[in-house]
Amino acid sequence: MKCRVLSALLLPALACAHNVQLHARQSTTADENSAALSNANTATATSVLPSTVTFPLISENPTAVPLSEINTGAAQTQSTIAISTTYAGGSKPTWIPDAPALPPSLPIPTNYPKLDVTPPTDSDEAKQWIQEVMNSGVYIPDIAPTNPGGCGNNTAVLANTSSSGTCWWTCGGCTRSTDVSVCPTKNSWGVSYDDGPSPYTPNLLQYFDQEDIRATFFAIGSRIISRPAILQDEYMTGNQIAVHTWSHPYMTTKTTEQVIVELAWTKKVIKDTLGVTPIYWRPPYGDIDDRVRAISQALNLIPILWTRISPTQTFDTNDWSIPEGSVNVYEVLDNWELIMGNSTKIDTGFIVLEHDLFEQTVDVATGYILPQALAHQPKYNMTPIIECLDMPLANAYLETNDNSSHPLPLATVTPVSSSSASGAGASSTGSSSSGDGKSGSSSSSASSSSQSSGSGSLMVVSPVLLSVAIGAAAAVATLFL
Ligand SMILES: *[C@@H]1O[C@H](CO)[C@@H](O)[C@H](O)[C@H]1NC(C)=O
Ligand SMILES: *[C@@H]1O[C@H](CO)[C@@H](O)[C@H](O)[C@H]1NC(C)=O
Ligand SMILES: *[C@@H]1O[C@H](CO)[C@@H](O)[C@H](O)[C@H]1NC(C)=O
Ligand SMILES: *[C@@H]1O[C@H](CO)[C@@H](O)[C@H](O)[C@H]1NC(C)=O
Ligand SMILES: [Zn+2]
């Protein structure tokens, strides 16, 4: 049904299938959103979605789509707009000193794998990337791919508490010090949008231009092939571009070879479109464990999640569930109001999950979420995530990264034997006792002071990222002590 509506909007049929698949929920929890689950449960219990917002809207966007017209389920029929500028090959971004020029031409789709499916692992490119990972010196833990179906279908691996287990973020909230999930400075918001480029992304970019906002876009490789000029516009107007995989799978369910091609093809298409290679990525649904972390490190990618304040609560607007119909725009705005409330209680800044994929998610962002954020007191410092980590945009890309102050993930690898590689430095928030936050914090500090002695290849991180992780643990401790 969703498919038909999207087809009516002249989206390619494949993109239509993509939308539906992307956001078909798995039945139990390996889900982008634990808050969504509790919302969904509440909605089931009461069988009604709210019909109004429960707080006063402190700022109005005069051109906002009225809330009553942002429907659940089917997309609306508003027209999309064209991007503001198309860029000639050879153009240089003004936001990054000494950045390479844009490539002479846009990528040709037939040179890339298919839309929406994990690329083959036996192509020449795949073989080369797999070899590179094997040669990287990064130890890939021998953790089996998880079963599809989320936490509830993986009881054996989750019951294994003999060590910190596999440190699976979606199921229990475990983080490693290499994960970015907050901005270090209070009231700074590392703004991000996932799953584009989409036909609605230009509407978001127009609002960004009007209000002088920049963000991080976690882009899907196979969508970039469909809309490379939109990605160029994002990049050239000062936004950060990061990897969000080729086909948006639950990465822990994939084999190591499949994880490699999902990440490497997306890096490649971004390089082919922009001339730069991202060094940050976000796992779809936050689905990352120690095996997927290690593979991403071997590919020079640093994971970015979003802010978690308890084992069951993350800063997720749940905007992506509007088209699916389990949540409506009023509930998303209530979620946003709660996030803003919580943002003032934690000691760090924060990162929120939002999407530029659907018309409704862009309408709610430009009409309501961003205007509320701009009017927030105390004022939020809204930037791309790389900048909220106190780094220049240049550090978001391999070619322009300052390698001395921000070592690339691969530059820090000390090969270790398999027996010592697992476990060190977990900061699991999987159990609800407040002691966890504290021990997470002290174990992060411990790995900080013993960094040079090598507490496992996964644990060797830049001081900036380490302090972010410590901040996150501290924030959790603050809330739950
Ligand atoms: C649970 O995992 C098994 C084994 O991989 C799989 O066959 C089954 O389809 C999964 N169940 C769900 C609900 O996804
Ligand atoms: C439990 O985890 C440990 C450490 O990660 C691992 O060595 C062991 O094989 C696991 N046991 C099971 C039953 O999965
Ligand atoms: C934020 O804080 C409130 C309590 O004020 C809580 O009820 C709510 O669920 C929290 N969650 C999120 C994700 O913001
Ligand atoms: C940082 O290192 C990478 C990989 O070795 C290199 O391509 C890049 O040019 C370096 N950055 C700078 C600013 O020299
Ligand atoms: Zn996503």
Coordinates of C-alpha atoms and ligand atoms in Angstrom, one line a residue:
M1 CA 0.0 0.0 0.0
K2 CA 2.8 2.4 1.0
C3 CA 4.3 1.3 -2.3
R4 CA 1.5 2.4 -4.4
V5 CA 1.4 5.9 -2.8
L6 CA 5.1 6.3 -3.3
S7 CA 4.8 5.2 -6.9
A8 CA 2.2 7.9 -7.4
L9 CA 4.9 10.3 -6.4
L10 CA 7.0 9.0 -9.3
L11 CA 9.6 7.5 -7.1
P12 CA 11.4 4.7 -8.8
A13 CA 9.7 1.4 -8.0
L14 CA 12.9 0.1 -6.4
A15 CA 13.1 3.0 -4.0
C16 CA 9.6 2.2 -3.1
A17 CA 10.4 -1.3 -2.2
H18 CA 13.4 0.0 -0.4
N19 CA 11.3 2.3 1.8
V20 CA 9.0 -0.5 2.8
Q21 CA 11.7 -3.0 3.5
L22 CA 13.9 -0.5 5.3
H23 CA 11.3 0.3 7.9
A24 CA 9.6 -3.0 8.3
R25 CA 10.1 -3.7 11.9
Q26 CA 11.6 -6.9 13.2
S27 CA 9.2 -8.4 15.7
T28 CA 11.4 -8.1 18.8
T29 CA 13.5 -5.3 19.7
A30 CA 16.7 -5.2 17.6
D31 CA 15.2 -1.9 16.8
E32 CA 16.3 1.6 16.2
N33 CA 14.5 2.6 19.2
S34 CA 13.7 1.4 22.6
A35 CA 11.5 4.4 23.3
A36 CA 9.6 3.5 20.2
L37 CA 8.8 0.1 21.7
S38 CA 7.5 1.6 24.9
N39 CA 5.5 4.1 22.8
A40 CA 4.2 1.3 20.6
N41 CA 3.2 -0.6 23.7
T42 CA 1.4 2.4 25.2
A43 CA -0.3 2.9 21.9
T44 CA -1.5 -0.7 21.9
A45 CA -2.7 -0.5 25.4
T46 CA -4.8 2.6 24.9
S47 CA -5.4 2.0 21.2
V48 CA -5.3 5.7 20.5
L49 CA -2.6 8.1 19.3
P50 CA -2.6 11.5 20.8
S51 CA -4.6 14.2 19.0
T52 CA -2.7 17.2 20.2
V53 CA 0.7 18.1 21.7
T54 CA 0.9 18.1 25.5
F55 CA 3.1 21.2 25.7
P56 CA 3.1 24.7 24.3
L57 CA 5.0 25.2 21.0
I58 CA 7.4 28.0 21.8
S59 CA 8.2 28.9 18.2
E60 CA 6.3 28.9 15.0
N61 CA 7.6 28.3 11.5
P62 CA 5.2 30.4 9.4
T63 CA 5.6 28.1 6.5
A64 CA 5.1 24.9 8.5
V65 CA 2.8 22.2 7.2
P66 CA -0.1 22.3 9.7
L67 CA 0.1 19.5 12.2
S68 CA -3.3 18.3 11.2
E69 CA -2.0 17.8 7.7
I70 CA 1.0 15.7 8.6
N71 CA -0.6 12.3 8.3
T72 CA 0.4 8.9 9.6
G73 CA 0.6 6.1 7.1
A74 CA 0.6 7.2 3.5
A75 CA 2.9 10.1 2.4
Q76 CA 1.3 13.3 1.4
T77 CA 1.1 14.7 -2.0
Q78 CA 3.0 17.9 -1.6
S79 CA 5.5 18.6 -4.4
T80 CA 9.2 18.3 -3.8
I81 CA 11.6 21.1 -4.6
A82 CA 14.8 21.0 -6.7
I83 CA 18.2 21.4 -5.0
S84 CA 19.3 25.0 -4.8
T85 CA 22.5 24.5 -6.7
T86 CA 24.1 21.9 -9.0
Y87 CA 27.9 21.8 -8.9
A88 CA 30.2 21.3 -11.8
G89 CA 32.9 18.7 -11.6
G90 CA 36.1 20.3 -10.2
S91 CA 34.2 22.6 -7.9
K92 CA 35.8 23.0 -4.5
P93 CA 34.0 23.1 -1.2
T94 CA 34.6 26.3 0.7
W95 CA 34.0 24.7 4.1
I96 CA 37.1 22.5 4.1
P97 CA 40.5 24.0 3.4
D98 CA 42.5 22.1 0.8
A99 CA 39.7 19.6 0.1
P100 CA 39.9 17.7 -3.1
A101 CA 37.8 19.0 -6.0
L102 CA 34.5 17.3 -6.8
P103 CA 35.0 14.4 -9.3
P104 CA 34.6 15.3 -13.0
S105 CA 31.3 13.5 -13.3
L106 CA 28.6 11.8 -11.2
P107 CA 28.8 8.1 -10.6
I108 CA 27.2 5.8 -13.2
P109 CA 24.7 3.5 -11.5
T110 CA 25.6 0.4 -13.6
N111 CA 29.1 0.5 -12.1
Y112 CA 27.7 -0.2 -8.6
P113 CA 25.8 -3.0 -6.8
K114 CA 22.0 -3.2 -6.8
L115 CA 19.7 -1.0 -4.8
D116 CA 18.5 -2.4 -1.5
V117 CA 20.5 -5.6 -1.3
T118 CA 23.8 -6.4 0.4
P119 CA 26.4 -6.4 -2.4
P120 CA 27.9 -9.7 -3.6
T121 CA 31.0 -10.8 -1.6
D122 CA 32.7 -12.4 -4.6
S123 CA 33.3 -9.4 -6.9
D124 CA 36.9 -8.2 -7.5
E125 CA 36.3 -5.1 -5.3
A126 CA 34.8 -7.2 -2.5
K127 CA 37.8 -9.6 -2.6
Q128 CA 40.2 -6.7 -2.4
W129 CA 38.4 -5.1 0.6
I130 CA 38.1 -8.4 2.4
Q131 CA 41.9 -8.9 1.9
E132 CA 42.5 -5.4 3.2
V133 CA 40.5 -6.1 6.4
M134 CA 42.4 -9.4 6.9
N135 CA 45.7 -7.5 6.4
S136 CA 44.7 -4.6 8.7
G137 CA 46.0 -6.1 11.9
V138 CA 42.6 -5.5 13.5
Y139 CA 41.5 -8.6 15.4
I140 CA 37.9 -9.5 14.4
P141 CA 36.3 -11.3 17.3
D142 CA 34.9 -14.7 16.5
I143 CA 31.3 -13.8 17.3
A144 CA 28.6 -15.5 15.2
P145 CA 26.2 -13.3 13.3
T146 CA 23.1 -12.7 15.4
N147 CA 19.7 -14.3 14.5
P148 CA 17.2 -12.1 12.7
G149 CA 14.4 -11.2 15.1
G150 CA 16.3 -9.0 17.6
C151 CA 17.0 -9.5 21.3
G152 CA 14.2 -11.9 21.9
N153 CA 15.5 -14.3 19.3
N154 CA 19.1 -14.3 20.7
T155 CA 18.6 -15.3 24.2
A156 CA 21.7 -17.6 24.3
V157 CA 24.2 -14.8 23.4
L158 CA 22.5 -12.3 25.7
A159 CA 22.4 -14.8 28.6
N160 CA 26.2 -15.1 28.4
T161 CA 27.4 -12.8 31.1
S162 CA 30.8 -14.6 31.5
S163 CA 32.4 -11.4 30.4
S164 CA 30.9 -8.3 28.9
G165 CA 29.7 -10.6 26.1
T166 CA 29.5 -9.2 22.6
C167 CA 28.7 -5.6 23.7
W168 CA 25.6 -5.4 21.6
W169 CA 24.2 -1.9 21.7
T170 CA 20.7 -2.6 20.6
C171 CA 20.2 -5.4 23.1
G172 CA 21.3 -3.9 26.5
G173 CA 22.9 -0.6 25.5
C174 CA 26.5 -1.7 25.9
T175 CA 29.0 0.8 24.5
R176 CA 32.7 0.8 23.9
S177 CA 34.9 3.8 24.3
T178 CA 35.3 4.0 20.6
D179 CA 31.5 4.6 20.1
V180 CA 30.4 8.3 19.9
S181 CA 27.0 8.8 21.4
V182 CA 27.1 12.2 23.0
C183 CA 28.7 15.6 22.4
P184 CA 31.1 16.5 25.2
T185 CA 29.8 20.0 25.9
K186 CA 26.4 20.5 27.7
N187 CA 23.7 22.1 25.5
S188 CA 25.5 21.2 22.3
W189 CA 23.4 19.2 19.9
G190 CA 25.2 17.2 17.2
V191 CA 22.3 17.3 14.6
S192 CA 21.9 14.4 12.3
Y193 CA 19.5 13.0 9.6
D194 CA 19.6 9.4 8.4
D195 CA 18.5 7.3 5.4
G196 CA 18.8 9.9 2.6
P197 CA 19.3 11.3 0.1
S198 CA 15.6 11.3 -0.5
P199 CA 13.3 13.5 -2.6
Y200 CA 12.5 15.5 0.5
T201 CA 16.1 16.2 1.5
P202 CA 16.1 19.5 -0.6
N203 CA 13.2 20.8 1.5
L204 CA 15.3 20.2 4.6
L205 CA 18.4 21.8 3.0
Q206 CA 16.3 24.9 2.1
Y207 CA 15.3 25.3 5.7
F208 CA 19.0 24.8 6.8
D209 CA 19.9 27.6 4.4
Q210 CA 17.2 29.9 5.7
E211 CA 18.1 29.3 9.4
D212 CA 21.9 28.8 9.0
I213 CA 21.8 25.2 10.3
R214 CA 24.3 22.5 9.3
A215 CA 24.1 18.8 10.3
T216 CA 25.5 15.3 9.8
F217 CA 23.9 13.2 7.0
F218 CA 24.1 9.5 7.4
A219 CA 23.6 8.5 3.8
I220 CA 22.7 5.1 2.3
G221 CA 25.0 4.0 -0.4
S222 CA 22.4 2.8 -2.8
R223 CA 20.4 6.0 -2.4
I224 CA 23.4 8.1 -3.3
I225 CA 23.5 6.3 -6.6
S226 CA 19.9 7.5 -7.2
R227 CA 20.5 11.1 -6.1
P228 CA 24.2 12.0 -6.1
A229 CA 23.5 15.7 -6.8
I230 CA 21.6 16.0 -3.5
L231 CA 24.6 14.5 -1.6
Q232 CA 26.8 17.0 -3.3
D233 CA 24.5 19.9 -2.2
E234 CA 24.6 18.6 1.4
Y235 CA 28.4 18.4 1.3
M236 CA 29.0 21.7 -0.5
T237 CA 26.8 23.6 2.0
G238 CA 28.9 22.6 5.0
N239 CA 27.2 19.5 6.2
Q240 CA 29.1 16.4 7.3
I241 CA 28.6 13.3 5.2
A242 CA 28.9 9.9 6.9
V243 CA 28.3 6.2 6.0
H244 CA 24.9 4.5 6.8
T245 CA 25.6 1.3 4.9
W246 CA 24.7 0.2 1.3
S247 CA 21.3 -1.4 2.0
H248 CA 20.4 -0.6 5.6
P249 CA 20.5 -4.1 7.1
Y250 CA 20.8 -5.2 10.7
M251 CA 24.6 -5.4 10.6
T252 CA 25.1 -7.9 13.4
T253 CA 23.0 -10.4 11.4
K254 CA 25.4 -10.2 8.5
T255 CA 28.5 -12.3 7.9
T256 CA 31.9 -10.5 8.2
E257 CA 32.3 -10.5 4.4
Q258 CA 28.8 -8.9 4.1
V259 CA 29.6 -6.3 6.7
I260 CA 32.7 -5.4 4.8
V261 CA 30.9 -4.9 1.4
E262 CA 28.1 -2.9 3.0
L263 CA 30.6 -0.4 4.5
A264 CA 33.2 -0.4 1.8
W265 CA 30.8 0.2 -1.2
T266 CA 29.2 3.1 0.7
K267 CA 32.6 4.7 1.4
K268 CA 33.5 4.2 -2.3
V269 CA 30.3 5.8 -3.7
I270 CA 30.7 8.8 -1.4
K271 CA 34.3 9.2 -2.5
D272 CA 33.3 8.9 -6.2
T273 CA 30.6 11.5 -5.6
L274 CA 32.4 14.0 -3.4
G275 CA 36.1 13.3 -3.7
V276 CA 36.4 12.6 0.0
T277 CA 36.1 9.4 2.0
P278 CA 34.1 9.5 5.3
I279 CA 35.6 8.2 8.5
Y280 CA 32.4 8.1 10.5
W281 CA 29.4 5.8 10.2
R282 CA 26.1 5.0 11.9
P283 CA 24.9 1.4 12.1
P284 CA 21.3 1.1 11.0
Y285 CA 19.0 0.6 14.1
G286 CA 22.1 1.1 16.2
D287 CA 22.8 -2.5 15.5
I288 CA 26.5 -2.9 16.5
D289 CA 28.5 -5.5 18.5
D290 CA 32.2 -6.1 19.0
R291 CA 32.5 -8.0 15.7
V292 CA 30.9 -5.2 13.7
R293 CA 32.9 -2.6 15.6
A294 CA 36.2 -4.3 14.7
I295 CA 35.3 -4.6 11.0
S296 CA 34.4 -1.0 10.9
Q297 CA 37.7 -0.1 12.6
A298 CA 39.6 -2.2 10.0
L299 CA 37.8 0.0 7.3
N300 CA 38.8 3.2 9.1
L301 CA 35.3 4.0 10.3
I302 CA 34.3 5.3 13.7
P303 CA 30.8 4.4 14.9
I304 CA 28.3 7.2 15.9
L305 CA 25.2 6.1 17.8
W306 CA 22.7 8.5 19.5
T307 CA 22.4 9.5 23.1
R308 CA 21.1 6.8 25.5
I309 CA 20.1 7.8 29.1
S310 CA 19.1 4.4 30.4
P311 CA 19.1 0.8 29.3
T312 CA 15.7 1.4 27.7
Q313 CA 15.7 5.0 26.7
T314 CA 17.4 6.7 23.9
F315 CA 17.1 10.2 22.2
D316 CA 15.0 8.9 19.3
T317 CA 12.2 11.1 18.1
N318 CA 10.7 8.0 16.5
D319 CA 9.9 10.2 13.4
W320 CA 10.5 7.2 11.2
S321 CA 7.4 5.4 12.5
I322 CA 5.0 8.0 11.3
P323 CA 4.7 6.6 7.7
E324 CA 4.3 3.2 9.2
G325 CA 1.4 4.4 11.3
S326 CA 2.4 3.2 14.8
V327 CA 3.2 6.8 15.9
N328 CA 1.8 10.1 14.8
V329 CA 3.2 13.6 14.6
Y330 CA 1.9 14.6 18.0
E331 CA 3.6 11.7 19.6
V332 CA 6.9 12.6 17.8
L333 CA 6.7 16.1 19.1
D334 CA 6.0 14.9 22.6
N335 CA 9.0 12.7 22.3
W336 CA 11.0 15.7 21.2
E337 CA 9.8 17.8 24.2
L338 CA 10.9 15.0 26.5
I339 CA 14.3 14.8 24.8
M340 CA 14.8 18.6 25.2
G341 CA 13.8 18.2 28.9
N342 CA 16.3 15.4 29.4
S343 CA 19.0 17.3 27.5
T344 CA 19.1 19.9 30.2
K345 CA 19.5 17.3 32.9
I346 CA 22.6 15.5 31.5
D347 CA 26.1 16.8 31.9
T348 CA 27.0 16.4 28.2
G349 CA 25.6 17.5 24.9
F350 CA 23.5 15.1 22.9
I351 CA 22.8 13.3 19.6
V352 CA 19.2 12.6 18.4
L353 CA 17.8 10.2 15.8
E354 CA 15.9 11.8 13.0
H355 CA 15.4 11.1 9.3
D356 CA 15.4 12.9 6.0
L357 CA 13.8 9.9 4.3
F358 CA 10.1 10.7 4.4
E359 CA 7.9 13.7 3.6
Q360 CA 6.5 13.6 7.2
T361 CA 9.9 13.4 8.9
V362 CA 11.1 16.4 7.0
D363 CA 7.9 18.3 7.6
V364 CA 8.0 17.7 11.3
A365 CA 11.7 18.7 11.4
T366 CA 11.4 21.9 9.5
G367 CA 8.0 22.9 10.8
Y368 CA 8.4 22.1 14.5
I369 CA 11.5 20.2 15.8
L370 CA 14.1 22.6 14.5
P371 CA 12.1 25.8 15.3
Q372 CA 11.6 24.5 18.9
A373 CA 15.3 23.8 19.1
L374 CA 16.3 27.2 17.8
A375 CA 14.2 28.9 20.4
H376 CA 15.3 26.7 23.2
Q377 CA 16.7 28.3 26.4
P378 CA 19.5 27.9 27.3
K379 CA 20.5 28.1 23.7
Y380 CA 21.6 25.0 21.9
N381 CA 24.9 25.0 20.0
M382 CA 23.6 23.1 16.9
T383 CA 26.4 21.7 14.6
P384 CA 27.3 18.7 12.6
I385 CA 28.5 15.9 15.0
I386 CA 32.1 16.2 14.0
E387 CA 32.0 19.9 15.2
C388 CA 30.3 19.1 18.5
L389 CA 33.2 16.8 19.1
D390 CA 35.3 20.0 18.9
M391 CA 36.9 19.2 15.6
P392 CA 36.8 20.9 12.2
L393 CA 34.7 19.4 9.4
A394 CA 38.0 18.4 7.7
N395 CA 38.4 15.7 10.3
A396 CA 35.3 13.9 9.0
Y397 CA 37.2 12.7 5.9
L398 CA 40.3 10.6 5.3
E399 CA 41.9 12.9 2.8
T400 CA 41.6 16.1 4.9
N401 CA 41.8 14.6 8.4
D402 CA 44.5 16.0 10.7
N403 CA 46.2 12.8 11.4
S404 CA 48.4 14.1 14.2
S405 CA 45.6 15.3 16.5
H406 CA 42.9 12.8 15.4
P407 CA 44.5 9.5 14.4
L408 CA 42.6 7.4 12.0
P409 CA 41.1 4.2 13.5
L410 CA 43.7 2.1 11.5
A411 CA 46.6 4.3 12.5
T412 CA 46.1 3.2 16.1
V413 CA 46.0 -0.5 15.6
T414 CA 48.4 -2.6 17.6
P415 CA 47.8 -6.2 16.5
V416 CA 46.9 -8.3 19.5
S417 CA 46.5 -12.0 20.0
S418 CA 43.0 -13.3 20.0
S419 CA 43.1 -14.4 23.6
S420 CA 43.5 -10.9 25.0
A421 CA 41.3 -9.1 22.5
S422 CA 37.8 -9.4 24.0
G423 CA 36.2 -7.8 26.9
A424 CA 38.4 -5.0 28.0
G425 CA 36.8 -1.6 28.7
A426 CA 33.1 -2.5 28.4
S427 CA 30.8 0.1 29.8
S428 CA 27.7 -1.9 29.8
T429 CA 24.5 -0.1 30.7
G430 CA 22.7 -3.4 30.2
S431 CA 21.8 -3.8 33.8
S432 CA 19.8 -1.2 35.5
S433 CA 21.9 -0.7 38.7
S434 CA 23.5 2.7 39.1
G435 CA 26.8 1.0 39.8
D436 CA 27.1 0.2 36.1
G437 CA 27.4 3.8 35.1
K438 CA 30.2 4.2 37.6
S439 CA 32.1 1.1 36.7
G440 CA 31.8 2.0 33.1
S441 CA 33.3 5.4 33.8
S442 CA 36.2 4.0 35.8
S443 CA 37.0 1.3 33.3
S444 CA 37.1 3.9 30.6
S445 CA 39.5 6.0 32.7
A446 CA 41.6 2.9 33.3
S447 CA 41.9 2.2 29.6
S448 CA 42.8 5.8 29.1
S449 CA 45.8 5.6 31.4
S450 CA 46.9 2.3 30.1
Q451 CA 46.3 3.1 26.5
S452 CA 49.8 2.5 25.4
S453 CA 49.9 -0.9 27.0
G454 CA 47.3 -2.0 24.6
S455 CA 44.0 -3.1 26.2
G456 CA 42.9 -4.7 23.0
S457 CA 42.8 -3.3 19.5
L458 CA 39.3 -2.0 19.9
M459 CA 40.2 0.1 22.8
V460 CA 42.9 2.2 21.3
V461 CA 41.2 5.5 20.6
S462 CA 41.9 9.2 20.3
P463 CA 41.7 11.2 23.5
V464 CA 38.8 13.2 22.1
L465 CA 36.7 10.0 21.6
L466 CA 37.8 8.7 24.9
S467 CA 36.6 11.8 26.7
V468 CA 33.3 11.6 24.9
A469 CA 32.9 8.0 26.2
I470 CA 33.7 9.0 29.7
G471 CA 31.2 11.8 29.4
A472 CA 28.6 9.4 28.3
A473 CA 29.2 7.1 31.2
A474 CA 29.2 10.0 33.6
A475 CA 25.9 11.3 32.2
V476 CA 24.3 7.9 32.8
A477 CA 25.7 7.8 36.3
T478 CA 24.4 11.3 37.0
L479 CA 20.9 10.4 36.0
F480 CA 20.7 7.2 37.9
L481 CA 22.5 7.8 41.1
Ligands
LIG1 C1 15.0 -16.6 14.9 O1 16.3 -17.1 14.5 C2 16.2 -18.3 13.7 C3 17.6 -18.8 13.5 O2 18.4 -17.9 12.8 C4 15.5 -18.0 12.4 O3 15.3 -19.1 11.6 C5 14.1 -17.4 12.7 O4 13.5 -17.0 11.5 C6 14.2 -16.2 13.6 N1 12.9 -15.8 14.1 C7 12.5 -14.5 13.7 C8 11.1 -14.2 14.3 O5 13.1 -13.7 13.0
LIG2 C1 30.4 -16.6 26.4 O1 31.3 -15.5 26.2 C2 32.7 -15.8 26.3 C3 33.5 -14.5 26.2 O2 33.0 -13.7 25.2 C4 33.0 -16.8 25.2 O3 34.3 -17.2 25.3 C5 32.1 -18.0 25.4 O4 32.3 -19.0 24.4 C6 30.7 -17.7 25.4 N1 29.8 -18.8 25.7 C7 28.8 -19.1 25.0 C8 28.0 -20.3 25.5 O5 28.4 -18.5 24.0
LIG3 C1 13.0 12.0 29.5 O1 12.6 12.3 30.8 C2 11.3 12.0 31.2 C3 11.1 12.4 32.6 O2 11.1 13.8 32.7 C4 10.9 10.6 30.9 O3 9.6 10.3 31.3 C5 11.1 10.3 29.5 O4 10.7 9.1 29.1 C6 12.6 10.6 29.2 N1 13.0 10.0 27.9 C7 13.6 10.5 26.8 C8 14.0 9.5 25.8 O5 13.7 11.6 26.6
LIG4 C1 46.0 11.5 6.7 O1 46.3 10.2 6.4 C2 45.6 9.7 5.2 C3 45.9 8.3 5.1 O2 47.2 8.0 5.3 C4 46.1 10.5 4.0 O3 45.4 10.1 2.9 C5 45.8 12.0 4.3 O4 46.2 12.8 3.2 C6 46.4 12.5 5.6 N1 45.9 13.8 5.9 C7 46.6 14.9 5.7 C8 45.9 16.2 6.0 O5 47.7 14.9 5.2
ZN5 ZN 18.7 4.3 9.2

